[in-house]
mmCIF file of C-alpha atoms in Angstrom:
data_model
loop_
_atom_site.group_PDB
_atom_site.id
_atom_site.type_symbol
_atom_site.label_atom_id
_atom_site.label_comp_id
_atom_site.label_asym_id
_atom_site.label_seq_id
_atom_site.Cartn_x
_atom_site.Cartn_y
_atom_site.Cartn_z
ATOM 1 C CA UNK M 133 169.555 37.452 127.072
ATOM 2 C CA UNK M 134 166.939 36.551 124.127
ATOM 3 C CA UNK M 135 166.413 38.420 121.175
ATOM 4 C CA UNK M 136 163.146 38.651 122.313
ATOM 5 C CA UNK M 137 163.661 39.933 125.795
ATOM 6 C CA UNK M 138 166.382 42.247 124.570
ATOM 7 C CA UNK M 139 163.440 43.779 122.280
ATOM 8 C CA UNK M 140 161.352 44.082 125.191
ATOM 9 C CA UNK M 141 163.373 45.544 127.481
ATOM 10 C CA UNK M 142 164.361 48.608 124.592
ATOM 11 C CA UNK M 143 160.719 49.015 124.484
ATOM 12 C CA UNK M 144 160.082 49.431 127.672
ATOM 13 C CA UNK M 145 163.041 51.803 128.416
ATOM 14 C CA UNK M 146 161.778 53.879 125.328
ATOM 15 C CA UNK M 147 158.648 54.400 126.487
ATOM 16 C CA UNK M 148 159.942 55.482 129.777
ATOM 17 C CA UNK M 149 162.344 58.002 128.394
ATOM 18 C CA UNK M 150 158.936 59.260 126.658
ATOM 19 C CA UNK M 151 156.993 58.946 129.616
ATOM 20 C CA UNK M 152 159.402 61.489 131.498
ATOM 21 C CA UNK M 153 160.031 64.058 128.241
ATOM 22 C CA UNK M 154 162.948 62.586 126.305
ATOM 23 C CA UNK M 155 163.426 61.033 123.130
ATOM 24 C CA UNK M 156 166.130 58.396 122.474
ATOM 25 C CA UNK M 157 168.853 60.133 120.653
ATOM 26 C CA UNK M 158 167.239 63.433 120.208
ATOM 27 C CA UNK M 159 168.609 64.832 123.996
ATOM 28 C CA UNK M 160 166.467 66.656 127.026
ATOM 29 C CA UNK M 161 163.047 67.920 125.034
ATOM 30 C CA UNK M 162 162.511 71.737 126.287
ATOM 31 C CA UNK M 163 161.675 73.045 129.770
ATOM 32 C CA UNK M 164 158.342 75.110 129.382
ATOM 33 C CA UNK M 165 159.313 79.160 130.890
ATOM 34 C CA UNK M 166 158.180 79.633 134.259
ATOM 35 C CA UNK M 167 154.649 80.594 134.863
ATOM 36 C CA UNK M 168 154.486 83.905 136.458
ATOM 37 C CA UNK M 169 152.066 85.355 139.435
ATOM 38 C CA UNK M 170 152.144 89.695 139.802
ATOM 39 C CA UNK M 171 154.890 90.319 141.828
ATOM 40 C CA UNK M 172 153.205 92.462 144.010
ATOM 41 C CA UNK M 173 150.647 92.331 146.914
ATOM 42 C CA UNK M 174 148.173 94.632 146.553
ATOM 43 C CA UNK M 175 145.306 95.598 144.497
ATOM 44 C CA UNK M 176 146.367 96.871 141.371
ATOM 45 C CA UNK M 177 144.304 100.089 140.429
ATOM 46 C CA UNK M 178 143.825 101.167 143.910
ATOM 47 C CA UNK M 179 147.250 101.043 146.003
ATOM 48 C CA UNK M 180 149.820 99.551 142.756
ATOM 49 C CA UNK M 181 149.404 100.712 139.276
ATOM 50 C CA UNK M 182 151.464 99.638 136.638
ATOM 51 C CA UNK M 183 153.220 102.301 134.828
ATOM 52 C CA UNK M 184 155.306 101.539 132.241
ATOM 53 C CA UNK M 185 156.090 98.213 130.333
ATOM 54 C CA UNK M 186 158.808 97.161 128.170
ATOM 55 C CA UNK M 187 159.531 98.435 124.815
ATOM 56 C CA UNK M 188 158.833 96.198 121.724
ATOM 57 C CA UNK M 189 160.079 98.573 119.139
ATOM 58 C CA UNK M 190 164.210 97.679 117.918
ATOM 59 C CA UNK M 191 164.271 101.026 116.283
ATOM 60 C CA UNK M 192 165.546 103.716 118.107
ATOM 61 C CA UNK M 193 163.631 106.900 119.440
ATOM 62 C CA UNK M 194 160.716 104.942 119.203
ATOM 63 C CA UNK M 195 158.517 103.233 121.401
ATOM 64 C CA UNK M 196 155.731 100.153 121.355
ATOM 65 C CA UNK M 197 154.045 98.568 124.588
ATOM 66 C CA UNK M 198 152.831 95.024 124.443
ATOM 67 C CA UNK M 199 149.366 96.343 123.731
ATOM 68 C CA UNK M 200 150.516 98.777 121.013
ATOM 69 C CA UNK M 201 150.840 101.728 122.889
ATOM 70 C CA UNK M 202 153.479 103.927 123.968
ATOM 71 C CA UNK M 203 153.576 103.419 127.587
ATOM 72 C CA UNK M 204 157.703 102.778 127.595
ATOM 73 C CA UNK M 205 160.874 104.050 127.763
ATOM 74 C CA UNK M 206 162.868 103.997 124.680
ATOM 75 C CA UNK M 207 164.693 100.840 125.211
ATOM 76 C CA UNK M 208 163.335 99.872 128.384
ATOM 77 C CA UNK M 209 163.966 96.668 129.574
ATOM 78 C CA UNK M 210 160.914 95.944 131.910
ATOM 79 C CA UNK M 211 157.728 96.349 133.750
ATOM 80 C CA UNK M 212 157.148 98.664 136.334
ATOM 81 C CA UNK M 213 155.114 98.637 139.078
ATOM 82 C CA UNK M 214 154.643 101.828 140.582
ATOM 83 C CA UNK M 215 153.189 102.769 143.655
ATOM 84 C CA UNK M 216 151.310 106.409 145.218
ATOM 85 C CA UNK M 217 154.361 108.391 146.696
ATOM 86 C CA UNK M 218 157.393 108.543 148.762
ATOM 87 C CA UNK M 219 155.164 108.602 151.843
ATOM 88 C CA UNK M 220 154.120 104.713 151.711
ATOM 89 C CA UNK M 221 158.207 104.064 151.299
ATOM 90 C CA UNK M 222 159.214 106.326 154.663
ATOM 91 C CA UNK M 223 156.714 105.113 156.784
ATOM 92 C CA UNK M 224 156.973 101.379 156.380
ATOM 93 C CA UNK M 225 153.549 100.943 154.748
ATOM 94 C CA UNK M 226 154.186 100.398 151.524
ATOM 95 C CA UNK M 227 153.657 97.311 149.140
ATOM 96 C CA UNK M 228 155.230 93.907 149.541
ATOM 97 C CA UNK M 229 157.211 92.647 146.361
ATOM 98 C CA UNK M 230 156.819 88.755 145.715
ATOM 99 C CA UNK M 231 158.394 86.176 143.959
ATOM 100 C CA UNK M 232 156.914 85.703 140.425
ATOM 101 C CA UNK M 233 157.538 82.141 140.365
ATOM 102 C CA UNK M 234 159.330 79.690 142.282
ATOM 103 C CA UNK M 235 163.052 79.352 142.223
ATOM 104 C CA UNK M 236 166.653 80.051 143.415
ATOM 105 C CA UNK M 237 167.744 83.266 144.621
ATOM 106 C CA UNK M 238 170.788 83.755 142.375
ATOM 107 C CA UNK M 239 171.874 87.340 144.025
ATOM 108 C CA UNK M 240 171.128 89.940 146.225
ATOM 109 C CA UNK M 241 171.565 93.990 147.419
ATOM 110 C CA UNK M 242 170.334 96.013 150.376
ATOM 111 C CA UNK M 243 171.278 98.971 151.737
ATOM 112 C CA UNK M 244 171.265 102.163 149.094
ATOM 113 C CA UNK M 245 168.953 105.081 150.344
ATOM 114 C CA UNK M 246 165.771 105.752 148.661
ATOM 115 C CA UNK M 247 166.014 108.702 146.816
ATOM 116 C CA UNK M 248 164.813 110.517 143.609
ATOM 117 C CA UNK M 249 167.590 110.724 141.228
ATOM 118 C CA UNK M 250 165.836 113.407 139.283
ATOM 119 C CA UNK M 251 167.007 115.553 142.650
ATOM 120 C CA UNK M 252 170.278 113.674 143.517
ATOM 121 C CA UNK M 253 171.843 113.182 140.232
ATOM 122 C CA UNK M 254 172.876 109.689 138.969
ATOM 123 C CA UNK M 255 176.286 109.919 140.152
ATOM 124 C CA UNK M 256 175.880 107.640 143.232
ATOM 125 C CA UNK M 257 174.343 105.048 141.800
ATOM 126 C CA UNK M 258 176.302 104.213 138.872
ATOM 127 C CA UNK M 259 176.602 100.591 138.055
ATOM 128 C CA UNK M 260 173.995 100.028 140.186
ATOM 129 C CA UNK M 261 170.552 100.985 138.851
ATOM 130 C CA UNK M 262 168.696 98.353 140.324
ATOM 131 C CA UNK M 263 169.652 99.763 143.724
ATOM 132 C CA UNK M 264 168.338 97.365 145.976
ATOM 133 C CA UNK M 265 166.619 94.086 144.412
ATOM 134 C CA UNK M 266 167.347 90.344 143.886
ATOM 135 C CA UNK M 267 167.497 88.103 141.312
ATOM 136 C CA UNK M 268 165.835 84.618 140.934
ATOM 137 C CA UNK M 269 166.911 81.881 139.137
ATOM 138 C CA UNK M 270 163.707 79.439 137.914
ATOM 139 C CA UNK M 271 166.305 76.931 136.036
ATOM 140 C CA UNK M 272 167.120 76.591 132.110
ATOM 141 C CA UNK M 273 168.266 79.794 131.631
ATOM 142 C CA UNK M 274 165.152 81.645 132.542
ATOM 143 C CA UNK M 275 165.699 84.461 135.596
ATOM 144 C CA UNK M 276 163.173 87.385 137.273
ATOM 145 C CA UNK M 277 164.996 90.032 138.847
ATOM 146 C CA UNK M 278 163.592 92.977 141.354
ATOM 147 C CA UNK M 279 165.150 96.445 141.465
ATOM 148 C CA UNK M 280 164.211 99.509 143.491
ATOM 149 C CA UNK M 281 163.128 98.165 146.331
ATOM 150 C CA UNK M 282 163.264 100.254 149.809
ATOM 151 C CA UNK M 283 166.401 100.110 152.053
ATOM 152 C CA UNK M 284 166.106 97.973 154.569
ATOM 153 C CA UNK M 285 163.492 95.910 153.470
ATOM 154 C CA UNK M 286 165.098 92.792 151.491
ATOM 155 C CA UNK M 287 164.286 89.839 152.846
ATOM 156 C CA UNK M 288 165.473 87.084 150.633
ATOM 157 C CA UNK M 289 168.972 85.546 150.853
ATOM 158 C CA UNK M 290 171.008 84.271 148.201
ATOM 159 C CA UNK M 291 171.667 80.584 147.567
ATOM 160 C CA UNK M 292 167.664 80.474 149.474
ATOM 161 C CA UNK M 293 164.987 78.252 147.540
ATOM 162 C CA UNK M 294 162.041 80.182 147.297
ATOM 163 C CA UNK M 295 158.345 79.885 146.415
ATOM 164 C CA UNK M 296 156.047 81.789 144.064
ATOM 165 C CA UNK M 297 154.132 84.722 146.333
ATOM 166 C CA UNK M 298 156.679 84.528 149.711
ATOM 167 C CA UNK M 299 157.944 87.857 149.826
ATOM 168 C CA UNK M 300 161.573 89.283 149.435
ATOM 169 C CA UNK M 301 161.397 92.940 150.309
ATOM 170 C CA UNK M 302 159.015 96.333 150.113
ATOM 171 C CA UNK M 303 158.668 98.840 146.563
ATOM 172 C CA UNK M 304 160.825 101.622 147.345
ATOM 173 C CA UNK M 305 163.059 104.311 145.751
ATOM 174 C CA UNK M 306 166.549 102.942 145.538
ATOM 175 C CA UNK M 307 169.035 103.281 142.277
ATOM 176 C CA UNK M 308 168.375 105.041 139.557
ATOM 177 C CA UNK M 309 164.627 106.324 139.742
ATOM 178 C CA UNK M 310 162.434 109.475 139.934
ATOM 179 C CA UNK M 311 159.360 107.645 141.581
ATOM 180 C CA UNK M 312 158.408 104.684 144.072
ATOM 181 C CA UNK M 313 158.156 101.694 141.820
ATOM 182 C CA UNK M 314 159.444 98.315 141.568
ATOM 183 C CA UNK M 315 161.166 97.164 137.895
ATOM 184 C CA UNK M 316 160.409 94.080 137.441
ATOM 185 C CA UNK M 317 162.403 92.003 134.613
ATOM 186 C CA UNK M 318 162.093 88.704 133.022
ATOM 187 C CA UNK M 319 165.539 87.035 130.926
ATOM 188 C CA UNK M 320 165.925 83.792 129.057
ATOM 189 C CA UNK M 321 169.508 83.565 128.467
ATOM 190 C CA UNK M 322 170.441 86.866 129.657
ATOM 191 C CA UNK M 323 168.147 88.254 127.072
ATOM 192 C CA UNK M 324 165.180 90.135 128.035
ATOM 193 C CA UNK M 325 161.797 88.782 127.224
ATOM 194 C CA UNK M 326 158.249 90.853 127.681
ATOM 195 C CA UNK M 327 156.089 88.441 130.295
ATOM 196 C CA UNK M 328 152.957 89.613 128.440
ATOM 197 C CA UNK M 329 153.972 88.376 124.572
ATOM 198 C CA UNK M 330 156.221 85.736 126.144
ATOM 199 C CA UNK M 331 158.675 83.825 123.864
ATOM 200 C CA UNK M 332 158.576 83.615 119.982
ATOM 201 C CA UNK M 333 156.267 86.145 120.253
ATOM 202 C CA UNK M 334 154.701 87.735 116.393
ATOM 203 C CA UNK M 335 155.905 90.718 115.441
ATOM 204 C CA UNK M 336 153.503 93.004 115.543
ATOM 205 C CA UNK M 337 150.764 91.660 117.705
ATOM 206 C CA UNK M 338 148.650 93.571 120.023
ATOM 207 C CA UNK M 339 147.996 92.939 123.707
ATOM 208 C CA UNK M 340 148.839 89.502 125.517
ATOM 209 C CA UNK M 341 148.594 86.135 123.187
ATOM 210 C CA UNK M 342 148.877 82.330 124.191
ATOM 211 C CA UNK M 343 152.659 82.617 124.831
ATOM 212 C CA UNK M 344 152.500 84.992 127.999
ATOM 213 C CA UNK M 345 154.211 84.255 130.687
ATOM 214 C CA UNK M 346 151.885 85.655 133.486
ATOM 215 C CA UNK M 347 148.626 82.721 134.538
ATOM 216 C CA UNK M 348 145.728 83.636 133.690
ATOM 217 C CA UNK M 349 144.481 84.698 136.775
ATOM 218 C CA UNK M 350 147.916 87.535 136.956
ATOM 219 C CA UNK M 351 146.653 88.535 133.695
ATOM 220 C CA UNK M 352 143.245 89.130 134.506
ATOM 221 C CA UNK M 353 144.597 91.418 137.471
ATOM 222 C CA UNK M 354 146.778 93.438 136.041
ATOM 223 C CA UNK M 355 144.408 94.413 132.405
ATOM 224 C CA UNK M 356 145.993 96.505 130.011
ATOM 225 C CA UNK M 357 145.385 100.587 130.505
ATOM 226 C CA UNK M 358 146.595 102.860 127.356
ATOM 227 C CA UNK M 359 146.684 105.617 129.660
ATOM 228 C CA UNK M 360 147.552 105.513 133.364
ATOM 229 C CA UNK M 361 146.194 108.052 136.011
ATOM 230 C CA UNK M 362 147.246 106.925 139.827
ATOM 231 C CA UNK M 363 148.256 110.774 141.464
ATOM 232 C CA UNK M 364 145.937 113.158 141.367
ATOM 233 C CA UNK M 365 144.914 116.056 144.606
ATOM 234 C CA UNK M 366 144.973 119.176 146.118
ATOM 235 C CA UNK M 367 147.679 121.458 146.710
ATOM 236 C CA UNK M 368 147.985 124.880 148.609
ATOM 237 C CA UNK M 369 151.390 125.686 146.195
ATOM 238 C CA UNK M 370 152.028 124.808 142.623
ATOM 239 C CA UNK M 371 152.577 120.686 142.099
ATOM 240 C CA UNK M 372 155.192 119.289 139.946
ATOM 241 C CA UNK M 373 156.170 115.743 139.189
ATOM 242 C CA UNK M 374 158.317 115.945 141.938
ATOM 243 C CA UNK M 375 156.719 116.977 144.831
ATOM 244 C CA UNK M 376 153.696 115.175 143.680
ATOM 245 C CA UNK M 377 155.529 111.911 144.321
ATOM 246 C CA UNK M 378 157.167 113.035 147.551
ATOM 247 C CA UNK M 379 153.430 112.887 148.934
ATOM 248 C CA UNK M 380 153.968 116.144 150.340
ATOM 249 C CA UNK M 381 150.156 117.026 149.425
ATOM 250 C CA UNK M 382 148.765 113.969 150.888
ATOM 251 C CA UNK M 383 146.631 115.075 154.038
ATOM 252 C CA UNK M 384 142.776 115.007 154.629
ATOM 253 C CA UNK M 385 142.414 118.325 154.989
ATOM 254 C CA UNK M 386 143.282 121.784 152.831
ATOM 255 C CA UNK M 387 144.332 125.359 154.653
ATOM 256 C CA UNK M 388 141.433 127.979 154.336
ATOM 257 C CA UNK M 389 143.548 130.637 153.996
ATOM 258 C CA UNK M 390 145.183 129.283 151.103
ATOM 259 C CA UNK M 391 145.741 131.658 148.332
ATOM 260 C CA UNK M 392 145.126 129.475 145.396
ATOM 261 C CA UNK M 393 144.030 125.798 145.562
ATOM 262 C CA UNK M 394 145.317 123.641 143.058
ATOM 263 C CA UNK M 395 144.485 120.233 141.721
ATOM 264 C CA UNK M 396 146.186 118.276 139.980
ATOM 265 C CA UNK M 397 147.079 114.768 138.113
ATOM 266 C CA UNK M 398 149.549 112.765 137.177
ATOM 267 C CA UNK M 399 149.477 110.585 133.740
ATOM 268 C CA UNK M 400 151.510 108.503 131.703
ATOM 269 C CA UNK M 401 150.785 107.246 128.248
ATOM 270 C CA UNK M 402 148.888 110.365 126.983
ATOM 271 C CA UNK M 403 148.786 110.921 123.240
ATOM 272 C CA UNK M 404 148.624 114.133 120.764
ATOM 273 C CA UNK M 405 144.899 114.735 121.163
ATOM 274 C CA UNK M 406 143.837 113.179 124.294
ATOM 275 C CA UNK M 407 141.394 115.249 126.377
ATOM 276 C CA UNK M 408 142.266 115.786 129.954
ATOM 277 C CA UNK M 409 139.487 117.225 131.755
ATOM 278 C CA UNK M 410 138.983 118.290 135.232
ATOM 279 C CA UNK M 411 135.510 118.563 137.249
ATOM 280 C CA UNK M 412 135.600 120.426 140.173
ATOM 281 C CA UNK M 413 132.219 120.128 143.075
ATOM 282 C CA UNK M 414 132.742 122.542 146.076
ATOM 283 C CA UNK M 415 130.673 123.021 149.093
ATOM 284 C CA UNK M 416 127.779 123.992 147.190
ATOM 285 C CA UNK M 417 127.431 121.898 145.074
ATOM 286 C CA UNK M 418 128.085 123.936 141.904
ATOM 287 C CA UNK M 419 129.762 121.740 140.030
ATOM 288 C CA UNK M 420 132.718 123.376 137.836
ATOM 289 C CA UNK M 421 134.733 121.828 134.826
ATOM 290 C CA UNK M 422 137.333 122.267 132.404
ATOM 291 C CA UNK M 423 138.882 120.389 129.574
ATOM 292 C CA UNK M 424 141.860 120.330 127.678
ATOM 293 C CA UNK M 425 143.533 118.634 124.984
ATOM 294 C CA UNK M 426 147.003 117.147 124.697
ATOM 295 C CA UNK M 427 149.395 119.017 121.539
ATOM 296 C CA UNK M 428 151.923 116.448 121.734
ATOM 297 C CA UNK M 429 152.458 112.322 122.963
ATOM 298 C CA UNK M 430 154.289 112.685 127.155
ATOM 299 C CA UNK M 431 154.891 109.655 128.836
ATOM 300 C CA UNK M 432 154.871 111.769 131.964
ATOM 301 C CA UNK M 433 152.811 114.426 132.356
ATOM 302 C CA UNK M 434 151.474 116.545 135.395
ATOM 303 C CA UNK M 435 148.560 118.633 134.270
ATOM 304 C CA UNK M 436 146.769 120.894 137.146
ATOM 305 C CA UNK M 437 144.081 123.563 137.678
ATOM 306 C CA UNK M 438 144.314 126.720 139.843
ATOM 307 C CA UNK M 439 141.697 128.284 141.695
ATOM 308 C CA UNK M 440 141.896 131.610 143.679
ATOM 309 C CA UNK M 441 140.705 131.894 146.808
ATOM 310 C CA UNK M 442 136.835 133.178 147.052
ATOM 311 C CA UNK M 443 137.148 135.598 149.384
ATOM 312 C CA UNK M 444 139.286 135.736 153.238
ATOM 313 C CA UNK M 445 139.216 132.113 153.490
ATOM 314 C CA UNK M 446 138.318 128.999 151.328
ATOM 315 C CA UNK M 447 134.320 127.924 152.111
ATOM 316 C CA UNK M 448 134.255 125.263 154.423
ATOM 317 C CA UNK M 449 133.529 121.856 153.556
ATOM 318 C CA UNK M 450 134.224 118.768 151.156
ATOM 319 C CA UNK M 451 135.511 119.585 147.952
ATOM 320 C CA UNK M 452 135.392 116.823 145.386
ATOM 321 C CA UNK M 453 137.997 116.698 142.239
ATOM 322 C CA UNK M 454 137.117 113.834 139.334
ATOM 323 C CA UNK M 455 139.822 113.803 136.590
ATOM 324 C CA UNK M 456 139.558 111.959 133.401
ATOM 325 C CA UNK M 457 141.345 111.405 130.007
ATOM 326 C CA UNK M 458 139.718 110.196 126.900
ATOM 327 C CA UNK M 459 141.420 109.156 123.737
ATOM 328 C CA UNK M 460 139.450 110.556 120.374
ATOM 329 C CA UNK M 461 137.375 108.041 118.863
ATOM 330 C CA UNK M 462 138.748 105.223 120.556
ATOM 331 C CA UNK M 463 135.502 105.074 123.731
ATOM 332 C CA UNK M 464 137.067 102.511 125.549
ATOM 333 C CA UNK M 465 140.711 104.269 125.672
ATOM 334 C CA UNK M 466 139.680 106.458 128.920
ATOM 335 C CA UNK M 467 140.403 106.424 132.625
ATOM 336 C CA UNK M 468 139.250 108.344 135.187
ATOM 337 C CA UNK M 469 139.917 109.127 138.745
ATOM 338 C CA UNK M 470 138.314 110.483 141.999
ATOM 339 C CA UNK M 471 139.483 112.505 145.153
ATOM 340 C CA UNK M 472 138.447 114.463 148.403
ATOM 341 C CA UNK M 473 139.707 116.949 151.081
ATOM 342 C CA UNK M 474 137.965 119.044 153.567
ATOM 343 C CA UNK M 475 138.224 122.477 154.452
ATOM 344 C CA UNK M 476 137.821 123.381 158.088
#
């Protein structure tokens, strides 16, 4: 072969090797992370909220969200995705979890009961926090996995190639959880890695940059909240966290010969001087409201109202409850919420 030819045919093979990504003598160049859609169907703010993000602060006891607040566990690893109560887990209606992206399902578990380990203790599911979820491998070290999801209702099989959106099971209760939710987690290297700041993210930075891992159009769907409100009611007996995510309160219509008639809210993310306040419109039309400010930061909090009953039975009619929480001089920090029942 010629000098010449010789010269052309390195040329040509270099600027193939470019063509498809690699450099002559420098090795493979690297795989861009996988490009994540929600892993949910449903509309989030309506029937999925999500509820608590992973913590961005390395020091311990205390916590950062991607967008700076403290919506997180100390430590936590992940997103969740929670969604109303128990009830949409028992009866088969709930949400549909997705694949985030397309890939390899690397492992898989079905079968634990749904139940609230705040009740049952964490003894049963030791080892096994994720209860039932799977795990997806998109190649180069990068992996989503699943956890919580209802018994029964995984659908994806290990060694299966999946796509981005085809589902692989239901949110449930399952491992080691207090509410319906799904934790979703994304690893590079077996080291976890917040979707919204991405990889090589700054330190310090507020909300989601250029790096995140979600598309645009997952972002735009799923907008930052400092403070979440998704339960909220009426109740014929005192609420607490835990019966307020059973869904035991969750029926169109309240008992007139209730003694007191509560309602009530769940939040997460409220701060030392938030004002929760709670507007009340009966039958009448007299509208009634209260407020109250927060003395200390909860990442969970149940806050409700109590009314006594009128007289022998409760008017009847629709009775209309609108909560809300502000943050002090921060106007665009609020959320609020609506709700009805009727009384026979």
């Amino acid at each position: 072969m010629s000098r010449d030819l010789l010269r052309r045919v390195r040329c040509g093979a270099a600027a193939l090797l470019l063509a498809l990504g690699l450099g002559l003598g420098a090795g493979a160049a690297l795989a861009e992370p996988p490009r994540l859609e929600p892993p949910l169907k449903c509309q989030f703010g309506r029937n999925c909220w999500l509820a608590k993000y992973m913590d961005n602060d390395p020091a311990k006891g205390r916590t950062r969200d991607y967008g700076c607040g403290r919506i997180a566990d100390d430590g936590h690893k992940g997103t969740d995705f929670a969604i109303r109560d128990q009830r949409d887990v028992e009866t088969g209606g709930g949400v549909v979890v997705v694949a985030a992206a397309a890939g390899t399902v690397a492992g898989v578990r079905d079968g634990m009961a749904d139940a609230n380990t705040r009740v049952t203790g964490m003894g049963p599911v030791k080892d096994r926090e994720c209860g039932n979820g799977v795990v997806i491998d998109h190649g180069d070290g990068w992996q989503t996995q699943y956890c919580h999801m209802a018994q029964g209702s995984v659908s994806a099989e290990k060694g299966q190639k999946i796509m981005a959106g085809e589902p692989i099971g239901r949110v449930g209760l399952s491992g080691a959880t207090e509410y319906p939710h799904m934790h979703f987690e994304v690893r590079k290297d077996k080291t976890p890695v917040d979707p919204f700041l991405g990889v090589r993210a700054e330190p310090g930075a507020c909300g989601a940059g250029p790096r995140s891992l979600w598309t645009k159009e997952a972002l735009a769907a799923m907008p930052y909240r400092p403070i979440v409100l998704y339960l909220l009611g009426f109740a014929d007996r005192k609420p607490t966290l835990i019966t307020a995510r059973e869904g035991v309160f969750r029926t169109p219509t309240f008992p007139s010969n209730a003694e007191v008639m509560y309602m009530w809210a769940v939040f997460h993310g409220l701060e030392e001087g938030d004002t929760i306040t709670f507007k009340v419109t009966p039958p009448d039309g007299k509208t009634f409201e209260k407020k109250a400010a927060m003395d200390k930061a909860t990442l969970q909090y149940l806050s409700f109202l109590a009314a006594p009953r009128p007289g022998a039975r409760w008017p009847s009619g629709r009775y209309v409850l609108e909560v809300s929480a502000a943050r002090s001089g921060r106007a665009g920090d609020s959320v609020v919420a609506r709700q009805e029942i009727d009384v026979p």
